[in-house]
Short mmCIF file of C-alpha atoms and ligand atoms in Angstrom, two decimals:
data_model
loop_
_atom_site.label_atom_id
_atom_site.label_comp_id
_atom_site.label_asym_id
_atom_site.label_seq_id
_atom_site.Cartn_x
_atom_site.Cartn_y
_atom_site.Cartn_z
CA UNK A 26 -37.96 -19.74 12.02
CA UNK A 27 -38.23 -16.49 10.89
CA UNK A 28 -39.50 -18.69 10.09
CA UNK A 29 -41.22 -19.32 7.80
CA UNK A 30 -47.06 -18.78 -0.97
CA UNK A 31 -47.79 -21.63 -3.03
CA UNK A 32 -48.50 -24.95 -1.48
CA UNK A 33 -46.34 -27.56 -3.13
CA UNK A 34 -43.47 -25.21 -3.82
CA UNK A 35 -43.24 -24.64 -0.07
CA UNK A 36 -43.62 -20.91 -0.42
CA UNK A 37 -46.57 -20.81 1.93
CA UNK A 38 -44.69 -22.79 4.53
CA UNK A 39 -42.20 -20.24 5.64
CA UNK A 40 -43.55 -19.92 9.17
CA UNK A 41 -42.44 -16.34 9.34
CA UNK A 42 -44.15 -15.28 12.42
CA UNK A 43 -43.86 -12.92 15.26
CA UNK A 44 -45.48 -13.29 18.59
CA UNK A 45 -49.02 -12.77 19.74
CA UNK A 46 -48.69 -13.24 23.44
CA UNK A 47 -52.40 -13.11 24.07
CA UNK A 48 -53.41 -16.20 22.21
CA UNK A 49 -52.66 -19.73 23.23
CA UNK A 50 -54.95 -21.76 21.04
CA UNK A 51 -53.97 -23.19 17.72
CA UNK A 52 -57.26 -23.31 15.95
CA UNK A 53 -58.94 -20.29 17.46
CA UNK A 54 -62.54 -19.37 16.75
CA UNK A 55 -63.86 -19.92 13.26
CA UNK A 56 -64.21 -16.15 12.72
CA UNK A 57 -60.54 -15.70 13.42
CA UNK A 58 -59.46 -18.31 10.92
CA UNK A 59 -61.77 -16.70 8.34
CA UNK A 60 -59.95 -13.44 8.95
CA UNK A 61 -56.64 -15.07 8.13
CA UNK A 62 -58.12 -16.44 4.92
CA UNK A 63 -59.62 -13.05 3.97
CA UNK A 64 -56.27 -11.44 4.54
CA UNK A 65 -54.65 -13.80 2.04
CA UNK A 66 -57.32 -12.84 -0.52
CA UNK A 67 -56.77 -9.12 0.09
CA UNK A 68 -53.04 -9.56 -0.16
CA UNK A 69 -53.42 -11.28 -3.50
CA UNK A 70 -55.26 -8.25 -4.92
CA UNK A 71 -53.02 -5.67 -3.27
CA UNK A 72 -49.89 -7.22 -4.74
CA UNK A 73 -51.35 -7.80 -8.19
CA UNK A 74 -50.88 -4.21 -9.34
CA UNK A 75 -47.46 -3.60 -7.79
CA UNK A 76 -44.04 -3.66 -9.34
CA UNK A 77 -43.16 -7.33 -8.72
CA UNK A 78 -40.70 -8.21 -6.01
CA UNK A 79 -37.85 -9.77 -7.96
CA UNK A 80 -34.38 -10.99 -7.17
CA UNK A 81 -31.65 -13.27 -8.15
CA UNK A 82 -28.32 -11.96 -7.06
CA UNK A 83 -25.31 -13.60 -8.70
CA UNK A 84 -23.99 -14.97 -5.44
CA UNK A 85 -27.19 -16.94 -4.89
CA UNK A 86 -26.99 -18.46 -8.39
CA UNK A 87 -23.38 -19.42 -7.72
CA UNK A 88 -24.20 -20.81 -4.27
CA UNK A 89 -27.06 -22.87 -5.66
CA UNK A 90 -24.76 -24.41 -8.28
CA UNK A 91 -22.12 -25.19 -5.68
CA UNK A 92 -24.69 -26.50 -3.21
CA UNK A 93 -25.96 -28.97 -5.80
CA UNK A 94 -22.39 -30.23 -6.21
CA UNK A 95 -22.00 -30.59 -2.43
CA UNK A 96 -25.26 -32.56 -2.16
CA UNK A 97 -23.35 -35.60 -3.27
CA UNK A 98 -21.44 -35.42 0.00
CA UNK A 99 -24.39 -34.85 2.33
CA UNK A 100 -26.01 -37.52 4.46
CA UNK A 101 -28.51 -35.19 6.09
CA UNK A 102 -30.02 -31.86 5.14
CA UNK A 103 -30.86 -29.46 7.95
CA UNK A 104 -33.43 -27.45 6.14
CA UNK A 105 -34.50 -23.98 7.21
CA UNK A 106 -37.80 -24.48 5.46
CA UNK A 107 -37.01 -24.86 1.78
CA UNK A 108 -36.82 -27.47 -0.97
CA UNK A 109 -34.43 -30.34 -1.53
CA UNK A 110 -34.38 -33.84 -3.03
CA UNK A 111 -34.68 -37.08 -1.17
CA UNK A 112 -32.07 -36.62 1.54
CA UNK A 113 -33.07 -37.25 5.10
CA UNK A 114 -34.13 -33.92 6.41
CA UNK A 115 -34.81 -32.00 9.56
CA UNK A 116 -36.94 -28.91 9.26
CA UNK A 117 -35.82 -26.08 11.53
CA UNK A 118 -38.13 -23.22 12.39
CA UNK A 119 -35.65 -20.76 13.83
CA UNK A 120 -36.33 -17.47 15.62
CA UNK A 121 -38.82 -19.31 17.79
CA UNK A 122 -38.66 -16.40 20.22
CA UNK A 123 -40.70 -14.47 17.65
CA UNK A 124 -43.69 -16.78 17.70
CA UNK A 125 -46.33 -17.54 20.31
CA UNK A 126 -47.21 -20.89 21.71
CA UNK A 127 -50.31 -20.66 19.51
CA UNK A 128 -48.28 -20.04 16.34
CA UNK A 129 -45.84 -22.71 17.32
CA UNK A 130 -48.57 -25.25 17.97
CA UNK A 131 -50.22 -24.39 14.68
CA UNK A 132 -47.06 -25.02 12.69
CA UNK A 133 -46.01 -28.03 14.78
CA UNK A 134 -49.41 -29.66 14.26
CA UNK A 135 -49.35 -28.85 10.58
CA UNK A 136 -45.95 -30.46 10.04
CA UNK A 137 -46.70 -33.38 12.36
CA UNK A 138 -49.71 -34.20 10.19
CA UNK A 139 -47.35 -34.38 7.24
CA UNK A 140 -44.91 -36.57 9.17
CA UNK A 141 -42.16 -33.92 8.97
CA UNK A 142 -39.69 -33.65 11.82
CA UNK A 143 -39.53 -30.06 13.08
CA UNK A 144 -37.12 -28.44 15.50
CA UNK A 145 -37.99 -25.00 16.87
CA UNK A 146 -34.81 -23.16 17.67
CA UNK A 147 -33.29 -19.90 18.73
CA UNK A 148 -30.04 -19.10 16.98
CA UNK A 149 -29.28 -16.28 19.38
CA UNK A 150 -29.71 -18.17 22.63
CA UNK A 151 -29.11 -21.71 21.48
CA UNK A 152 -32.48 -23.21 22.35
CA UNK A 153 -33.17 -26.32 20.26
CA UNK A 154 -29.57 -26.56 19.12
CA UNK A 155 -28.68 -29.68 21.13
CA UNK A 156 -31.79 -31.39 19.84
CA UNK A 157 -30.85 -30.43 16.31
CA UNK A 158 -27.33 -31.86 16.66
CA UNK A 159 -28.71 -35.03 18.20
CA UNK A 160 -31.37 -35.47 15.52
CA UNK A 161 -28.87 -34.94 12.72
CA UNK A 162 -26.62 -37.62 14.18
CA UNK A 163 -29.55 -39.97 14.77
CA UNK A 164 -30.93 -39.52 11.29
CA UNK A 165 -27.60 -40.19 9.71
CA UNK A 166 -26.69 -43.12 11.96
CA UNK A 167 -27.69 -45.63 9.35
CA UNK A 168 -25.13 -44.12 7.00
CA UNK A 169 -22.54 -45.78 9.20
CA UNK A 170 -24.64 -48.91 9.66
CA UNK A 171 -24.54 -49.32 5.89
CA UNK A 172 -20.83 -48.57 5.80
CA UNK A 173 -20.11 -51.13 8.46
CA UNK A 174 -22.16 -53.70 6.58
CA UNK A 175 -19.89 -53.06 3.62
CA UNK A 176 -16.80 -53.46 5.81
CA UNK A 177 -16.01 -49.71 5.75
CA UNK A 178 -14.96 -47.66 8.76
CA UNK A 179 -17.57 -45.24 10.18
CA UNK A 180 -17.12 -41.61 9.23
CA UNK A 181 -18.43 -38.21 10.35
CA UNK A 182 -22.00 -37.49 9.27
CA UNK A 183 -22.34 -34.59 6.83
CA UNK A 184 -25.25 -32.23 7.28
CA UNK A 185 -25.98 -29.31 4.98
CA UNK A 186 -27.80 -26.33 6.47
CA UNK A 187 -29.87 -24.66 3.80
CA UNK A 188 -32.64 -22.08 3.82
CA UNK A 189 -33.76 -18.59 2.90
CA UNK A 190 -31.44 -15.64 3.54
CA UNK A 191 -31.34 -14.14 7.04
CA UNK A 192 -33.22 -16.93 8.78
CA UNK A 193 -30.35 -17.67 11.16
CA UNK A 194 -28.39 -20.50 9.52
CA UNK A 195 -24.96 -19.17 10.45
CA UNK A 196 -26.17 -18.32 13.96
CA UNK A 197 -27.26 -21.92 14.42
CA UNK A 198 -23.93 -23.27 13.19
CA UNK A 199 -22.09 -20.93 15.55
CA UNK A 200 -24.34 -22.04 18.39
CA UNK A 201 -23.74 -25.68 17.62
CA UNK A 202 -19.98 -25.11 17.56
CA UNK A 203 -20.08 -22.72 20.54
CA UNK A 204 -17.78 -20.51 18.48
CA UNK A 205 -18.26 -17.75 15.94
CA UNK A 206 -17.09 -19.70 12.90
CA UNK A 207 -19.55 -18.28 10.39
CA UNK A 208 -20.33 -14.60 9.82
CA UNK A 209 -23.81 -13.57 10.90
CA UNK A 210 -25.61 -10.21 10.75
CA UNK A 211 -29.16 -8.83 10.74
CA UNK A 212 -29.51 -8.58 6.96
CA UNK A 213 -29.92 -11.02 4.08
CA UNK A 214 -26.94 -12.15 2.01
CA UNK A 215 -24.20 -12.17 4.66
CA UNK A 216 -22.96 -15.71 4.00
CA UNK A 217 -21.33 -15.70 0.57
CA UNK A 218 -19.41 -18.96 0.53
CA UNK A 219 -20.25 -22.56 1.24
CA UNK A 220 -18.29 -23.75 4.22
CA UNK A 221 -17.84 -27.16 5.87
CA UNK A 222 -17.07 -27.09 9.58
CA UNK A 223 -16.45 -29.91 12.07
CA UNK A 224 -18.86 -30.42 14.94
CA UNK A 225 -17.06 -32.90 17.18
CA UNK A 226 -15.74 -35.92 15.38
CA UNK A 227 -19.16 -37.26 14.44
CA UNK A 228 -20.71 -34.42 12.49
CA UNK A 229 -19.64 -32.09 9.69
CA UNK A 230 -21.89 -29.12 8.92
CA UNK A 231 -22.16 -27.11 5.73
CA UNK A 232 -23.18 -23.50 6.20
CA UNK A 233 -24.50 -22.06 2.95
CA UNK A 234 -25.65 -18.69 1.64
CA UNK A 235 -29.40 -18.13 1.79
CA UNK A 236 -31.16 -19.54 -1.25
CA UNK A 237 -34.23 -18.17 -3.00
CA UNK A 238 -35.93 -19.75 -5.98
CA UNK A 239 -35.06 -18.24 -9.34
CA UNK A 240 -38.59 -17.09 -10.02
CA UNK A 241 -41.47 -16.53 -7.69
CA UNK A 242 -44.95 -16.35 -9.09
CA UNK A 243 -46.63 -15.84 -5.77
CA UNK A 244 -46.19 -12.15 -5.08
CA UNK A 245 -47.99 -12.38 -1.73
CA UNK A 246 -45.27 -14.71 -0.50
CA UNK A 247 -42.57 -12.49 -2.01
CA UNK A 248 -43.94 -9.44 -0.20
CA UNK A 249 -43.96 -11.35 3.10
CA UNK A 250 -40.33 -12.32 2.56
CA UNK A 251 -39.53 -8.66 1.90
CA UNK A 252 -41.39 -7.58 5.05
CA UNK A 253 -39.40 -10.11 7.09
CA UNK A 254 -36.12 -8.83 5.62
CA UNK A 255 -35.28 -12.08 3.88
CA UNK A 256 -34.48 -10.50 0.55
CA UNK A 257 -32.25 -7.55 -0.27
CA UNK A 258 -33.88 -4.13 -0.41
CA UNK A 259 -32.85 -3.68 -4.03
CA UNK A 260 -35.28 -6.44 -5.01
CA UNK A 261 -38.39 -4.50 -4.05
CA UNK A 262 -39.95 -1.10 -3.77
CA UNK A 263 -39.73 -0.22 -0.08
CA UNK A 264 -42.66 2.24 -0.29
CA UNK A 265 -44.94 -0.41 -1.80
CA UNK A 266 -43.96 -3.08 0.68
CA UNK A 267 -44.37 -0.77 3.68
CA UNK A 268 -47.81 0.30 2.42
CA UNK A 269 -48.90 -3.32 2.13
CA UNK A 270 -47.55 -4.03 5.60
CA UNK A 271 -49.70 -1.19 6.98
CA UNK A 272 -52.75 -2.63 5.25
CA UNK A 273 -51.93 -6.11 6.51
CA UNK A 274 -51.43 -4.93 10.08
CA UNK A 275 -54.79 -3.22 10.16
CA UNK A 276 -56.45 -6.43 9.02
CA UNK A 277 -54.47 -8.94 11.02
CA UNK A 278 -56.64 -10.48 13.74
CA UNK A 279 -53.70 -10.16 16.13
CA UNK A 280 -52.86 -6.46 15.51
CA UNK A 281 -55.46 -4.08 14.06
CA UNK A 282 -55.41 -0.38 13.13
CA UNK A 283 -55.37 0.88 16.71
CA UNK A 284 -51.83 -0.32 17.23
CA UNK A 285 -50.66 1.83 14.31
CA UNK A 286 -52.76 4.80 15.39
CA UNK A 287 -51.33 4.61 18.87
CA UNK A 288 -47.72 4.35 17.80
CA UNK A 289 -47.68 7.08 15.15
CA UNK A 290 -50.71 9.17 16.11
CA UNK A 291 -51.99 8.90 12.55
CA UNK A 292 -55.37 7.66 11.39
CA UNK A 293 -55.24 4.56 9.28
CA UNK A 294 -57.42 3.27 6.48
CA UNK A 295 -57.12 -0.45 5.82
CA UNK A 296 -57.16 0.11 2.05
CA UNK A 297 -54.61 2.90 1.87
CA UNK A 298 -51.22 2.13 3.32
CA UNK A 299 -49.62 4.62 0.92
CA UNK A 300 -51.57 7.49 2.41
CA UNK A 301 -50.50 6.41 5.87
CA UNK A 302 -46.83 6.34 4.86
CA UNK A 303 -47.19 9.80 3.30
CA UNK A 304 -48.67 11.20 6.49
CA UNK A 305 -45.89 9.65 8.53
CA UNK A 306 -43.35 11.12 6.11
CA UNK A 307 -44.81 14.61 6.60
CA UNK A 308 -44.95 14.17 10.34
CA UNK A 309 -41.46 12.81 10.93
CA UNK A 310 -39.29 12.94 7.85
CA UNK A 311 -39.85 16.23 6.05
CA UNK A 312 -42.03 14.50 3.51
CA UNK A 313 -39.47 11.80 2.68
CA UNK A 314 -41.74 8.83 1.99
CA UNK A 315 -38.84 6.44 1.60
CA UNK A 316 -37.58 7.10 5.10
CA UNK A 317 -41.09 6.71 6.49
CA UNK A 318 -41.43 3.38 4.70
CA UNK A 319 -38.13 2.18 6.15
CA UNK A 320 -39.27 3.23 9.62
CA UNK A 321 -42.49 1.20 9.37
CA UNK A 322 -40.63 -1.89 8.16
CA UNK A 323 -37.93 -1.51 10.82
CA UNK A 324 -40.55 -1.11 13.55
CA UNK A 325 -42.33 -4.23 12.43
CA UNK A 326 -39.11 -6.25 12.36
CA UNK A 327 -38.32 -5.12 15.89
CA UNK A 328 -41.74 -6.22 17.08
CA UNK A 329 -42.91 -2.67 17.85
CA UNK A 330 -46.47 -3.43 16.80
CA UNK A 331 -46.61 -6.38 19.15
CA UNK A 332 -46.01 -9.76 17.68
CA UNK A 333 -48.07 -11.48 15.07
CA UNK A 334 -47.85 -14.20 12.48
CA UNK A 335 -47.98 -13.02 8.91
CA UNK A 336 -49.71 -16.24 8.07
CA UNK A 337 -51.06 -19.39 9.63
CA UNK A 338 -50.67 -22.86 8.13
CA UNK A 339 -53.30 -23.95 5.64
CA UNK A 340 -56.03 -26.04 7.23
N1 GTP B 413 -34.67 -13.01 17.30
C1 GTP B 413 -33.85 -13.92 16.77
N2 GTP B 413 -32.87 -13.53 15.95
C2 GTP B 413 -32.06 -14.47 15.42
C3 GTP B 413 -32.21 -15.86 15.72
N3 GTP B 413 -31.26 -16.54 15.03
C4 GTP B 413 -30.56 -15.63 14.35
N4 GTP B 413 -31.02 -14.39 14.58
C5 GTP B 413 -30.54 -13.11 14.01
O1 GTP B 413 -30.92 -13.11 12.64
C6 GTP B 413 -29.94 -12.42 11.87
C7 GTP B 413 -29.52 -13.30 10.70
O2 GTP B 413 -28.81 -14.42 11.20
P1 GTP B 413 -27.73 -15.19 10.29
O3 GTP B 413 -27.25 -16.35 11.10
O4 GTP B 413 -26.74 -14.25 9.72
O5 GTP B 413 -28.68 -15.70 9.11
P2 GTP B 413 -28.30 -16.55 7.80
O6 GTP B 413 -29.48 -17.43 7.53
O7 GTP B 413 -26.98 -17.22 7.96
O8 GTP B 413 -28.23 -15.37 6.72
P3 GTP B 413 -27.61 -15.36 5.19
O9 GTP B 413 -26.14 -15.20 5.33
O10 GTP B 413 -28.29 -14.20 4.55
O11 GTP B 413 -28.02 -16.63 4.52
C8 GTP B 413 -28.80 -12.09 12.84
O12 GTP B 413 -28.98 -10.75 13.28
C9 GTP B 413 -29.01 -13.03 14.00
O13 GTP B 413 -28.54 -12.52 15.24
C10 GTP B 413 -33.27 -16.24 16.61
O14 GTP B 413 -33.51 -17.41 16.90
N5 GTP B 413 -34.04 -15.23 17.10
#
C-alpha cells in the first residue's frame, strides 16, 4: 500500500503509488528514471519555502505509547511500511489495486534485494489476505516451538498491525476476520484505540491507530503523505499541497500537463501550481481557491488523472 523521504528512516519507502496502466517494465528507459530523480530534486526546492507540513495529534502520541507497551506481547509485527524494533515482520503494501505491474515489480524487486518479505494486498477485496494470515502464522511458528521445548503449551500467535494512517490496516483486519470488527473510513485517524481481536484459535491481531513519526525533516515526503490523504488536513496548507501536486503531475513521466489541461480546460505551467489553482477557482468556485485546491486533491485521490506512482524506489 497506499502504499507507500529519507532512506534509513523509511520515509522514502512508503510505496504510495497509483496506477500507470501503460507501463509494464520495472526499470524503464534511462531517461525515464532520470525524470523521476529530477522530480525529487524539484520537489525538494518547491517544498523548501512552504509552511512545513506538521502534525502530531494527541491520539497518535497516546497510541504510540500504548503500542510500545503492547510490543511486549507481540510475536510478529505486520507492518504497513513503517519502523519497529527486532520483531519478525511482514511488510504489507496495501491498496495494490492502485499500482501497476511495473510499480509493483519495482517495489517487490527493491524489497527482495533487501531480503524483506512483502505482501501486496487489497483491503477492500481481500486479495493477499490469506497469504498474510499464513505468513504471520508461519513466521511465528517457532514461538511455539520454543514454548514446547520449555514444556509450555502452544498459544495463539500475536501479530500487531502497524502503519501510517489511512493505509488500510482496519480494512485488512476486517478482511482477515471476514467481519467488520474494526472501524474503517476513507480518511486518516479513524482508529483511535488499540484493539486485540482473535483470528481463529491460532492468531491474535492488534489493530492500531495510524502512526506518524513525531518530527519529519523531509518535507517532500510529508507533502506526498498529505497528497495521499495520510495525514489530517489541519496539518498542512491545502492550497500549497494542491499547487505542488499540480507541479508534480506536470512533471511526472506517467502523467504530464496535458492530462490536467484536458480535465480542467486550463493551461498549466510546471512551475506555477498556484496560478493553476487560482484559475480553477475562478472557473468553478467563484474564486474560492481553497475549494479548488480540495477538488484537485480529491481528483488525484480518485485516480482522475490516470494512475501514477508519486515515487519509485531508489536504485
Ligand atoms: N483502493 C483501495 N482502498 C482501500 C484498500 N484498503 C483499504 N482501503 C480504503 O482506505 C480507507 C482507509 O482504510 P482503513 O482500513 O480505515 O485505514 P487505517 O489504516 O485503519 O486508517 P487509520 O484508522 O487512520 O489508521 C478506507 O476507505 C478503505 O475502504 C485497498 O486495498 N484499495
